[in-house]
Amino acid sequence: MKDLLLIASFALGGAACAGLLGALVLRLVRQRSAAVSLMVVAAVTVTAMLAGTLAVAQAMFLSSHDLTVVTLVVAMAAVVSLLTAFVLGRWVVARSRELTLAARDFGEDGRFLAPPAPATAELAALSRELAVTSATLAASRERERALESSRRELLAWISHDLRTPLAGLRAMSEALEDGMVDDPARYHRRIRIEVDRLNSMVGDLFELSRIHAGSLTINPSRISVRDLAADALSGADPLAREHGVRLVGEEIAHVPVEVDGKEIARVLSNLLVNAIRHTPADGTVALGVASRADAVVLSVTDGCGGIPDEDLPRVFDTGWRGSAARTPPAGAGLGLAIVRGLVEAHAGRADVRNVPGGCRFEVTLPLKA
């Protein structure tokens, strides 16, 4: 038993010396290729075995012939181990290089194509993560392009819509200044109308900028959707009468919700005004409220004749005003964008779909205990 312990001690001492030397070498080459590290590991393994064997041989006073045989056997094992480590290292390096090139292409055109050759589990996991990141960035770029296109359209429309009333205001003010007007009161009324129109557009721009900047503050309170709907209907009634549109409330249920009453009132007002402007005279605009298990749905149905299917996904985009038939005489296509922003700020969802004779806008708000 003592002999075995002695042999183990000598073998452990020799192997430990080789291991310490190998650790130092690995530290020196830690920034080199993986192939070099693998060869160092293989060399340390064989050297540790040889050092332990030599230490035991010296302690046991083996003959020179036996020591030569042992050394030769260990040397052959070392050659095989180093060759195996070299081949494995080259394979790992090649797979890593392929992954690097794929990642470089990913950075250039935004798409990542995983190398077809098989790789280690770690490299395969990294390829999958890069593929997921590529898809996420592609979607982000697409949203950015859509937003940039929307911004360009908005700037063009805003520039046009601001220029028209400003030109009218200038012409009317010059006419009043030159005394060329027979009915100044009519011009004053017209000036006030144009100023109100400009003020409304600027207000919409300010509200939309707050939404996009994330500076919109929601102050929720418990309120009944029936009260919100009643206030919205009474506020839109004068415009409906002016356009000859019937404004009705469909089975408005009494459902308490935790929302910012002012902001949701603006949502309903924007939807009703939009619906009234696009509904022909003698048409009907209906406001409905329905409750679900975990949400309440407010809907506004108009008689606009429907929206083309290809335009439905863009209805809530900033600056969208649709076809000429649906383009209002005023505004810059900000109302529905504001609706979506305010609803999403309440963790809700805004949708639109065509129904017989028109379209229905639905606002889904979650119910909170």
mmCIF file of C-alpha atoms in Angstrom:
data_model
loop_
_atom_site.group_PDB
_atom_site.id
_atom_site.type_symbol
_atom_site.label_atom_id
_atom_site.label_comp_id
_atom_site.label_asym_id
_atom_site.label_seq_id
_atom_site.Cartn_x
_atom_site.Cartn_y
_atom_site.Cartn_z
ATOM 1 C CA MET A 1 0.000 0.000 0.000
ATOM 2 C CA LYS A 2 2.870 2.346 0.851
ATOM 3 C CA ASP A 3 4.492 1.589 -2.506
ATOM 4 C CA LEU A 4 1.316 2.563 -4.343
ATOM 5 C CA LEU A 5 1.046 5.806 -2.418
ATOM 6 C CA LEU A 6 4.680 6.584 -3.137
ATOM 7 C CA ILE A 7 4.221 5.916 -6.860
ATOM 8 C CA ALA A 8 1.096 8.075 -6.923
ATOM 9 C CA SER A 9 2.934 10.889 -5.165
ATOM 10 C CA PHE A 10 5.850 10.861 -7.619
ATOM 11 C CA ALA A 11 3.457 10.646 -10.605
ATOM 12 C CA LEU A 12 1.333 13.506 -9.265
ATOM 13 C CA GLY A 13 4.367 15.680 -8.649
ATOM 14 C CA GLY A 14 5.728 15.203 -12.153
ATOM 15 C CA ALA A 15 2.336 15.733 -13.782
ATOM 16 C CA ALA A 16 1.700 18.841 -11.654
ATOM 17 C CA CYS A 17 4.943 20.423 -12.851
ATOM 18 C CA ALA A 18 3.948 19.778 -16.458
ATOM 19 C CA GLY A 19 0.445 21.130 -15.791
ATOM 20 C CA LEU A 20 1.770 24.366 -14.287
ATOM 21 C CA LEU A 21 4.064 24.856 -17.248
ATOM 22 C CA GLY A 22 1.157 24.202 -19.618
ATOM 23 C CA ALA A 23 -1.055 26.713 -17.802
ATOM 24 C CA LEU A 24 1.637 29.355 -18.234
ATOM 25 C CA VAL A 25 1.916 28.601 -21.948
ATOM 26 C CA LEU A 26 -1.880 28.723 -22.353
ATOM 27 C CA ARG A 27 -1.941 32.131 -20.714
ATOM 28 C CA LEU A 28 0.704 33.378 -23.141
ATOM 29 C CA VAL A 29 -1.208 32.098 -26.205
ATOM 30 C CA ARG A 30 -4.757 32.846 -24.969
ATOM 31 C CA GLN A 31 -5.266 35.426 -27.711
ATOM 32 C CA ARG A 32 -3.961 33.186 -30.473
ATOM 33 C CA SER A 33 -5.901 30.763 -32.639
ATOM 34 C CA ALA A 34 -8.020 27.994 -31.083
ATOM 35 C CA ALA A 35 -5.855 25.488 -32.965
ATOM 36 C CA VAL A 36 -2.777 26.613 -31.013
ATOM 37 C CA SER A 37 -4.621 26.257 -27.714
ATOM 38 C CA LEU A 38 -5.796 22.744 -28.613
ATOM 39 C CA MET A 39 -2.238 21.677 -29.491
ATOM 40 C CA VAL A 40 -0.963 23.123 -26.213
ATOM 41 C CA VAL A 41 -3.626 21.160 -24.300
ATOM 42 C CA ALA A 42 -2.649 17.951 -26.119
ATOM 43 C CA ALA A 43 1.051 18.622 -25.462
ATOM 44 C CA VAL A 44 0.393 19.284 -21.768
ATOM 45 C CA THR A 45 -1.525 16.019 -21.458
ATOM 46 C CA VAL A 46 1.274 13.964 -22.988
ATOM 47 C CA THR A 47 3.984 15.888 -21.110
ATOM 48 C CA ALA A 48 2.183 15.381 -17.797
ATOM 49 C CA MET A 49 2.007 11.651 -18.452
ATOM 50 C CA LEU A 50 5.697 11.532 -19.465
ATOM 51 C CA ALA A 51 6.796 13.623 -16.445
ATOM 52 C CA GLY A 52 4.899 11.376 -14.066
ATOM 53 C CA THR A 53 6.310 8.257 -15.686
ATOM 54 C CA LEU A 54 9.883 9.564 -15.553
ATOM 55 C CA ALA A 55 9.481 10.565 -11.916
ATOM 56 C CA VAL A 56 8.254 7.078 -11.016
ATOM 57 C CA ALA A 57 11.001 5.461 -13.115
ATOM 58 C CA GLN A 58 13.698 7.418 -11.347
ATOM 59 C CA ALA A 59 12.250 6.563 -7.955
ATOM 60 C CA MET A 60 12.010 2.874 -8.812
ATOM 61 C CA PHE A 61 15.470 2.815 -10.460
ATOM 62 C CA LEU A 62 14.200 1.240 -13.715
ATOM 63 C CA SER A 63 16.772 0.021 -16.180
ATOM 64 C CA SER A 64 17.767 2.263 -19.043
ATOM 65 C CA HIS A 65 16.206 -0.147 -21.522
ATOM 66 C CA ASP A 66 12.834 -0.071 -19.761
ATOM 67 C CA LEU A 67 13.012 3.708 -19.472
ATOM 68 C CA THR A 68 13.729 4.004 -23.211
ATOM 69 C CA VAL A 69 10.761 1.805 -24.038
ATOM 70 C CA VAL A 70 8.430 3.837 -21.845
ATOM 71 C CA THR A 71 9.704 7.099 -23.300
ATOM 72 C CA LEU A 72 9.256 5.822 -26.857
ATOM 73 C CA VAL A 73 5.683 4.748 -26.162
ATOM 74 C CA VAL A 74 4.868 8.137 -24.668
ATOM 75 C CA ALA A 75 6.521 9.926 -27.622
ATOM 76 C CA MET A 76 4.380 8.005 -30.133
ATOM 77 C CA ALA A 77 1.285 8.898 -28.099
ATOM 78 C CA ALA A 78 2.411 12.510 -28.153
ATOM 79 C CA VAL A 79 2.722 12.505 -31.949
ATOM 80 C CA VAL A 80 -0.770 11.062 -32.398
ATOM 81 C CA SER A 81 -2.245 13.461 -29.850
ATOM 82 C CA LEU A 82 -0.644 16.506 -31.438
ATOM 83 C CA LEU A 83 -1.802 15.491 -34.921
ATOM 84 C CA THR A 84 -5.337 14.953 -33.667
ATOM 85 C CA ALA A 85 -5.328 18.309 -31.878
ATOM 86 C CA PHE A 86 -3.964 20.001 -35.018
ATOM 87 C CA VAL A 87 -6.679 18.534 -37.255
ATOM 88 C CA LEU A 88 -9.413 19.391 -34.752
ATOM 89 C CA GLY A 89 -8.038 22.900 -34.299
ATOM 90 C CA ARG A 90 -7.952 23.532 -38.054
ATOM 91 C CA TRP A 91 -11.561 22.353 -38.318
ATOM 92 C CA VAL A 92 -12.715 24.652 -35.512
ATOM 93 C CA VAL A 93 -10.788 27.570 -37.013
ATOM 94 C CA ALA A 94 -12.319 26.956 -40.436
ATOM 95 C CA ARG A 95 -15.835 26.894 -39.002
ATOM 96 C CA SER A 96 -15.119 30.063 -37.024
ATOM 97 C CA ARG A 97 -13.788 31.798 -40.129
ATOM 98 C CA GLU A 98 -16.924 30.857 -42.087
ATOM 99 C CA LEU A 99 -19.077 32.243 -39.288
ATOM 100 C CA THR A 100 -17.016 35.444 -39.266
ATOM 101 C CA LEU A 101 -17.511 35.936 -43.012
ATOM 102 C CA ALA A 102 -21.245 35.293 -42.657
ATOM 103 C CA ALA A 103 -21.444 37.842 -39.840
ATOM 104 C CA ARG A 104 -19.517 40.346 -41.980
ATOM 105 C CA ASP A 105 -22.050 39.986 -44.801
ATOM 106 C CA PHE A 106 -24.790 40.348 -42.208
ATOM 107 C CA GLY A 107 -23.340 43.693 -41.210
ATOM 108 C CA GLU A 108 -23.201 44.897 -44.816
ATOM 109 C CA ASP A 109 -26.652 44.046 -46.180
ATOM 110 C CA GLY A 110 -28.611 43.240 -43.044
ATOM 111 C CA ARG A 111 -29.121 39.541 -43.803
ATOM 112 C CA PHE A 112 -27.419 36.630 -42.090
ATOM 113 C CA LEU A 113 -27.044 33.276 -43.791
ATOM 114 C CA ALA A 114 -25.656 30.563 -41.526
ATOM 115 C CA PRO A 115 -22.692 28.621 -42.987
ATOM 116 C CA PRO A 116 -23.879 25.311 -44.506
ATOM 117 C CA ALA A 117 -21.002 23.258 -43.050
ATOM 118 C CA PRO A 118 -21.623 21.614 -39.651
ATOM 119 C CA ALA A 119 -20.051 23.321 -36.646
ATOM 120 C CA THR A 120 -19.678 22.806 -32.932
ATOM 121 C CA ALA A 121 -22.697 23.189 -30.665
ATOM 122 C CA GLU A 122 -21.463 26.579 -29.462
ATOM 123 C CA LEU A 123 -20.912 27.919 -32.973
ATOM 124 C CA ALA A 124 -24.273 26.546 -34.083
ATOM 125 C CA ALA A 125 -25.976 28.309 -31.155
ATOM 126 C CA LEU A 126 -24.188 31.534 -32.089
ATOM 127 C CA SER A 127 -25.399 31.157 -35.695
ATOM 128 C CA ARG A 128 -28.979 30.786 -34.500
ATOM 129 C CA GLU A 129 -28.709 33.882 -32.332
ATOM 130 C CA LEU A 130 -27.262 35.861 -35.239
ATOM 131 C CA ALA A 131 -30.142 34.684 -37.458
ATOM 132 C CA VAL A 132 -32.677 35.883 -34.867
ATOM 133 C CA THR A 133 -30.874 39.222 -34.579
ATOM 134 C CA SER A 134 -30.833 39.523 -38.372
ATOM 135 C CA ALA A 135 -34.592 39.020 -38.561
ATOM 136 C CA THR A 136 -35.157 41.553 -35.794
ATOM 137 C CA LEU A 137 -32.963 44.155 -37.478
ATOM 138 C CA ALA A 138 -34.633 43.528 -40.840
ATOM 139 C CA ALA A 139 -38.044 44.174 -39.286
ATOM 140 C CA SER A 140 -36.670 47.279 -37.577
ATOM 141 C CA ARG A 141 -35.262 48.585 -40.864
ATOM 142 C CA GLU A 142 -38.588 47.977 -42.562
ATOM 143 C CA ARG A 143 -40.427 49.909 -39.850
ATOM 144 C CA GLU A 144 -37.851 52.693 -40.116
ATOM 145 C CA ARG A 145 -38.311 52.911 -43.895
ATOM 146 C CA ALA A 146 -42.089 53.000 -43.495
ATOM 147 C CA LEU A 147 -41.814 55.701 -40.831
ATOM 148 C CA GLU A 148 -39.444 57.760 -42.955
ATOM 149 C CA SER A 149 -41.786 57.494 -45.934
ATOM 150 C CA SER A 150 -44.679 58.527 -43.712
ATOM 151 C CA ARG A 151 -42.709 61.506 -42.439
ATOM 152 C CA ARG A 152 -41.915 62.651 -45.980
ATOM 153 C CA GLU A 153 -45.572 62.437 -46.934
ATOM 154 C CA LEU A 154 -46.554 64.281 -43.767
ATOM 155 C CA LEU A 155 -44.096 67.106 -44.440
ATOM 156 C CA ALA A 156 -45.344 67.444 -48.012
ATOM 157 C CA TRP A 157 -48.994 67.495 -46.978
ATOM 158 C CA ILE A 158 -48.418 69.815 -44.026
ATOM 159 C CA SER A 159 -46.512 72.242 -46.240
ATOM 160 C CA HIS A 160 -49.372 72.236 -48.748
ATOM 161 C CA ASP A 161 -52.126 72.481 -46.135
ATOM 162 C CA LEU A 162 -50.389 75.332 -44.327
ATOM 163 C CA ARG A 163 -49.656 77.254 -47.501
ATOM 164 C CA THR A 164 -53.296 77.296 -48.638
ATOM 165 C CA PRO A 165 -54.885 78.965 -45.561
ATOM 166 C CA LEU A 166 -51.896 81.286 -45.157
ATOM 167 C CA ALA A 167 -52.286 82.472 -48.748
ATOM 168 C CA GLY A 168 -55.998 83.016 -48.144
ATOM 169 C CA LEU A 169 -55.349 84.934 -44.940
ATOM 170 C CA ARG A 170 -52.855 87.159 -46.683
ATOM 171 C CA ALA A 171 -55.197 87.869 -49.578
ATOM 172 C CA MET A 172 -58.116 88.689 -47.241
ATOM 173 C CA SER A 173 -55.982 90.887 -44.993
ATOM 174 C CA GLU A 174 -54.646 92.823 -48.006
ATOM 175 C CA ALA A 175 -58.176 93.283 -49.310
ATOM 176 C CA LEU A 176 -59.316 94.590 -45.935
ATOM 177 C CA GLU A 177 -56.271 96.856 -45.698
ATOM 178 C CA ASP A 178 -56.878 98.333 -49.162
ATOM 179 C CA GLY A 179 -60.568 98.915 -48.454
ATOM 180 C CA MET A 180 -61.604 96.736 -51.383
ATOM 181 C CA VAL A 181 -64.181 94.751 -49.384
ATOM 182 C CA ASP A 182 -67.928 95.447 -49.407
ATOM 183 C CA ASP A 183 -68.661 93.085 -46.471
ATOM 184 C CA PRO A 184 -65.768 93.188 -43.955
ATOM 185 C CA ALA A 185 -67.687 91.087 -41.428
ATOM 186 C CA ARG A 186 -67.748 88.152 -43.862
ATOM 187 C CA TYR A 187 -63.994 88.407 -44.328
ATOM 188 C CA HIS A 188 -63.488 88.569 -40.571
ATOM 189 C CA ARG A 189 -65.516 85.389 -40.117
ATOM 190 C CA ARG A 190 -63.533 83.691 -42.846
ATOM 191 C CA ILE A 191 -60.248 84.753 -41.257
ATOM 192 C CA ARG A 192 -61.365 83.328 -37.924
ATOM 193 C CA ILE A 193 -62.304 80.028 -39.594
ATOM 194 C CA GLU A 194 -58.892 79.774 -41.243
ATOM 195 C CA VAL A 195 -57.131 80.641 -37.987
ATOM 196 C CA ASP A 196 -59.117 77.927 -36.177
ATOM 197 C CA ARG A 197 -58.130 75.484 -38.893
ATOM 198 C CA LEU A 198 -54.450 76.352 -38.516
ATOM 199 C CA ASN A 199 -54.728 76.143 -34.743
ATOM 200 C CA SER A 200 -56.258 72.665 -35.024
ATOM 201 C CA MET A 201 -53.466 71.462 -37.307
ATOM 202 C CA VAL A 202 -50.771 72.829 -34.996
ATOM 203 C CA GLY A 203 -52.500 71.195 -32.016
ATOM 204 C CA ASP A 204 -52.562 67.842 -33.795
ATOM 205 C CA LEU A 205 -48.874 68.151 -34.655
ATOM 206 C CA PHE A 206 -48.030 68.949 -31.039
ATOM 207 C CA GLU A 207 -50.057 65.996 -29.755
ATOM 208 C CA LEU A 208 -48.457 63.630 -32.253
ATOM 209 C CA SER A 209 -44.971 64.863 -31.367
ATOM 210 C CA ARG A 210 -45.672 64.135 -27.675
ATOM 211 C CA ILE A 211 -46.799 60.619 -28.546
ATOM 212 C CA HIS A 212 -43.758 59.882 -30.709
ATOM 213 C CA ALA A 213 -41.369 61.408 -28.176
ATOM 214 C CA GLY A 214 -42.805 59.263 -25.384
ATOM 215 C CA SER A 215 -43.613 62.339 -23.294
ATOM 216 C CA LEU A 216 -47.353 61.695 -23.193
ATOM 217 C CA THR A 217 -48.534 61.404 -19.589
ATOM 218 C CA ILE A 218 -51.557 59.217 -18.867
ATOM 219 C CA ASN A 219 -53.611 60.026 -15.759
ATOM 220 C CA PRO A 220 -56.080 57.141 -15.444
ATOM 221 C CA SER A 221 -59.246 57.334 -13.400
ATOM 222 C CA ARG A 222 -62.283 55.103 -13.055
ATOM 223 C CA ILE A 223 -64.960 56.193 -15.490
ATOM 224 C CA SER A 224 -67.901 54.650 -17.325
ATOM 225 C CA VAL A 225 -67.587 54.167 -21.065
ATOM 226 C CA ARG A 226 -71.261 55.128 -21.316
ATOM 227 C CA ASP A 227 -70.378 58.603 -20.051
ATOM 228 C CA LEU A 228 -67.445 58.830 -22.468
ATOM 229 C CA ALA A 229 -69.645 57.792 -25.377
ATOM 230 C CA ALA A 230 -72.431 60.203 -24.410
ATOM 231 C CA ASP A 231 -69.996 63.138 -24.203
ATOM 232 C CA ALA A 232 -68.444 62.208 -27.554
ATOM 233 C CA LEU A 233 -71.853 61.975 -29.246
ATOM 234 C CA SER A 234 -73.002 65.337 -27.882
ATOM 235 C CA GLY A 235 -69.728 66.964 -28.958
ATOM 236 C CA ALA A 236 -69.948 65.613 -32.529
ATOM 237 C CA ASP A 237 -73.679 66.298 -32.951
ATOM 238 C CA PRO A 238 -73.300 69.859 -34.380
ATOM 239 C CA LEU A 239 -70.899 68.638 -37.065
ATOM 240 C CA ALA A 240 -73.212 65.738 -37.901
ATOM 241 C CA ARG A 241 -76.167 68.124 -38.285
ATOM 242 C CA GLU A 242 -74.097 70.392 -40.521
ATOM 243 C CA HIS A 243 -73.278 67.458 -42.811
ATOM 244 C CA GLY A 244 -76.766 65.974 -42.663
ATOM 245 C CA VAL A 245 -75.508 62.762 -41.027
ATOM 246 C CA ARG A 246 -77.463 60.792 -38.443
ATOM 247 C CA LEU A 247 -75.467 60.135 -35.292
ATOM 248 C CA VAL A 248 -76.643 57.223 -33.141
ATOM 249 C CA GLY A 249 -75.427 55.202 -30.173
ATOM 250 C CA GLU A 250 -75.798 51.429 -30.408
ATOM 251 C CA GLU A 251 -76.521 49.665 -27.110
ATOM 252 C CA ILE A 252 -74.009 51.646 -25.090
ATOM 253 C CA ALA A 253 -73.244 49.468 -22.078
ATOM 254 C CA HIS A 254 -72.295 50.758 -18.644
ATOM 255 C CA VAL A 255 -68.737 49.400 -18.230
ATOM 256 C CA PRO A 256 -66.285 51.031 -15.799
ATOM 257 C CA VAL A 257 -62.710 51.351 -17.071
ATOM 258 C CA GLU A 258 -59.434 52.800 -15.785
ATOM 259 C CA VAL A 259 -58.438 55.315 -18.495
ATOM 260 C CA ASP A 260 -57.471 58.916 -18.978
ATOM 261 C CA GLY A 261 -60.917 60.351 -19.717
ATOM 262 C CA LYS A 262 -59.555 63.367 -21.590
ATOM 263 C CA GLU A 263 -57.393 61.307 -23.955
ATOM 264 C CA ILE A 264 -60.016 58.630 -24.664
ATOM 265 C CA ALA A 265 -62.561 61.401 -25.270
ATOM 266 C CA ARG A 266 -60.184 62.744 -27.915
ATOM 267 C CA VAL A 267 -59.919 59.265 -29.433
ATOM 268 C CA LEU A 268 -63.707 59.022 -29.780
ATOM 269 C CA SER A 269 -63.960 62.595 -31.049
ATOM 270 C CA ASN A 270 -61.357 61.981 -33.756
ATOM 271 C CA LEU A 271 -63.079 58.780 -34.865
ATOM 272 C CA LEU A 272 -66.529 60.406 -34.969
ATOM 273 C CA VAL A 273 -65.321 63.506 -36.834
ATOM 274 C CA ASN A 274 -63.469 61.303 -39.329
ATOM 275 C CA ALA A 275 -66.569 59.139 -39.827
ATOM 276 C CA ILE A 276 -68.924 62.120 -40.245
ATOM 277 C CA ARG A 277 -66.700 63.801 -42.829
ATOM 278 C CA HIS A 278 -66.561 60.650 -44.943
ATOM 279 C CA THR A 279 -70.232 59.714 -44.698
ATOM 280 C CA PRO A 280 -72.537 61.188 -47.338
ATOM 281 C CA ALA A 281 -75.603 63.216 -46.391
ATOM 282 C CA ASP A 282 -78.514 61.146 -45.028
ATOM 283 C CA GLY A 283 -75.958 58.530 -43.960
ATOM 284 C CA THR A 284 -75.521 57.135 -40.462
ATOM 285 C CA VAL A 285 -72.581 57.069 -38.077
ATOM 286 C CA ALA A 286 -72.983 54.683 -35.152
ATOM 287 C CA LEU A 287 -71.028 54.540 -31.919
ATOM 288 C CA GLY A 288 -71.110 51.222 -30.071
ATOM 289 C CA VAL A 289 -69.647 49.804 -26.881
ATOM 290 C CA ALA A 290 -69.263 46.095 -26.160
ATOM 291 C CA SER A 291 -67.611 44.328 -23.234
ATOM 292 C CA ARG A 292 -65.531 41.170 -23.329
ATOM 293 C CA ALA A 293 -63.980 39.010 -20.641
ATOM 294 C CA ASP A 294 -60.899 41.168 -20.235
ATOM 295 C CA ALA A 295 -61.496 44.202 -22.438
ATOM 296 C CA VAL A 296 -64.018 46.748 -23.652
ATOM 297 C CA VAL A 297 -64.434 47.539 -27.357
ATOM 298 C CA LEU A 298 -65.574 50.949 -28.604
ATOM 299 C CA SER A 299 -66.558 50.987 -32.262
ATOM 300 C CA VAL A 300 -67.437 53.720 -34.756
ATOM 301 C CA THR A 301 -69.180 52.591 -37.952
ATOM 302 C CA ASP A 302 -69.558 54.978 -40.906
ATOM 303 C CA GLY A 303 -71.054 54.908 -44.384
ATOM 304 C CA CYS A 304 -67.983 55.899 -46.380
ATOM 305 C CA GLY A 305 -68.356 53.002 -48.820
ATOM 306 C CA GLY A 306 -65.306 51.149 -47.530
ATOM 307 C CA ILE A 307 -61.548 51.430 -47.771
ATOM 308 C CA PRO A 308 -59.511 49.552 -50.403
ATOM 309 C CA ASP A 309 -57.979 46.408 -48.939
ATOM 310 C CA GLU A 310 -54.464 47.508 -49.872
ATOM 311 C CA ASP A 311 -54.944 50.718 -47.838
ATOM 312 C CA LEU A 312 -56.307 49.120 -44.665
ATOM 313 C CA PRO A 313 -52.859 48.427 -43.122
ATOM 314 C CA ARG A 314 -51.918 52.118 -43.581
ATOM 315 C CA VAL A 315 -55.042 53.759 -42.186
ATOM 316 C CA PHE A 316 -53.403 54.611 -38.838
ATOM 317 C CA ASP A 317 -50.082 55.722 -40.356
ATOM 318 C CA THR A 318 -48.990 59.299 -39.803
ATOM 319 C CA GLY A 319 -50.112 61.498 -42.694
ATOM 320 C CA TRP A 320 -52.314 58.868 -44.361
ATOM 321 C CA ARG A 321 -55.384 60.357 -46.013
ATOM 322 C CA GLY A 322 -56.307 57.633 -48.476
ATOM 323 C CA SER A 323 -57.952 58.128 -51.816
ATOM 324 C CA ALA A 324 -59.291 61.399 -53.096
ATOM 325 C CA ALA A 325 -62.819 60.298 -52.146
ATOM 326 C CA ARG A 326 -61.783 59.982 -48.499
ATOM 327 C CA THR A 327 -59.533 63.023 -48.344
ATOM 328 C CA PRO A 328 -61.123 65.644 -46.098
ATOM 329 C CA PRO A 329 -61.129 69.332 -47.044
ATOM 330 C CA ALA A 330 -59.041 70.073 -43.951
ATOM 331 C CA GLY A 331 -56.450 68.411 -41.789
ATOM 332 C CA ALA A 332 -53.252 66.582 -42.597
ATOM 333 C CA GLY A 333 -54.103 62.969 -41.864
ATOM 334 C CA LEU A 334 -53.048 63.135 -38.226
ATOM 335 C CA GLY A 335 -56.295 62.255 -36.480
ATOM 336 C CA LEU A 336 -56.108 58.482 -36.855
ATOM 337 C CA ALA A 337 -52.383 58.433 -36.061
ATOM 338 C CA ILE A 338 -53.197 60.246 -32.819
ATOM 339 C CA VAL A 339 -55.951 57.701 -32.129
ATOM 340 C CA ARG A 340 -53.522 54.811 -32.420
ATOM 341 C CA GLY A 341 -50.891 56.538 -30.291
ATOM 342 C CA LEU A 342 -53.341 57.351 -27.484
ATOM 343 C CA VAL A 343 -54.878 53.867 -27.524
ATOM 344 C CA GLU A 344 -51.480 52.150 -27.433
ATOM 345 C CA ALA A 345 -50.480 54.429 -24.546
ATOM 346 C CA HIS A 346 -53.379 52.777 -22.671
ATOM 347 C CA ALA A 347 -52.015 49.296 -23.601
ATOM 348 C CA GLY A 348 -54.895 48.942 -26.058
ATOM 349 C CA ARG A 349 -55.264 48.299 -29.770
ATOM 350 C CA ALA A 350 -56.846 50.220 -32.676
ATOM 351 C CA ASP A 351 -58.203 48.306 -35.690
ATOM 352 C CA VAL A 352 -60.266 48.970 -38.802
ATOM 353 C CA ARG A 353 -62.211 46.670 -41.109
ATOM 354 C CA ASN A 354 -64.708 47.040 -43.896
ATOM 355 C CA VAL A 355 -68.389 46.383 -43.279
ATOM 356 C CA PRO A 356 -71.321 46.555 -45.726
ATOM 357 C CA GLY A 357 -71.606 50.169 -46.877
ATOM 358 C CA GLY A 358 -68.646 51.516 -44.972
ATOM 359 C CA CYS A 359 -65.982 50.657 -42.422
ATOM 360 C CA ARG A 360 -65.757 50.118 -38.685
ATOM 361 C CA PHE A 361 -63.036 51.455 -36.431
ATOM 362 C CA GLU A 362 -62.600 49.532 -33.199
ATOM 363 C CA VAL A 363 -60.695 50.574 -30.081
ATOM 364 C CA THR A 364 -59.946 47.768 -27.617
ATOM 365 C CA LEU A 365 -59.067 48.840 -24.082
ATOM 366 C CA PRO A 366 -58.031 46.335 -21.402
ATOM 367 C CA LEU A 367 -60.076 46.050 -18.228
ATOM 368 C CA LYS A 368 -58.061 46.413 -15.038
ATOM 369 C CA ALA A 369 -59.153 45.067 -11.696
#
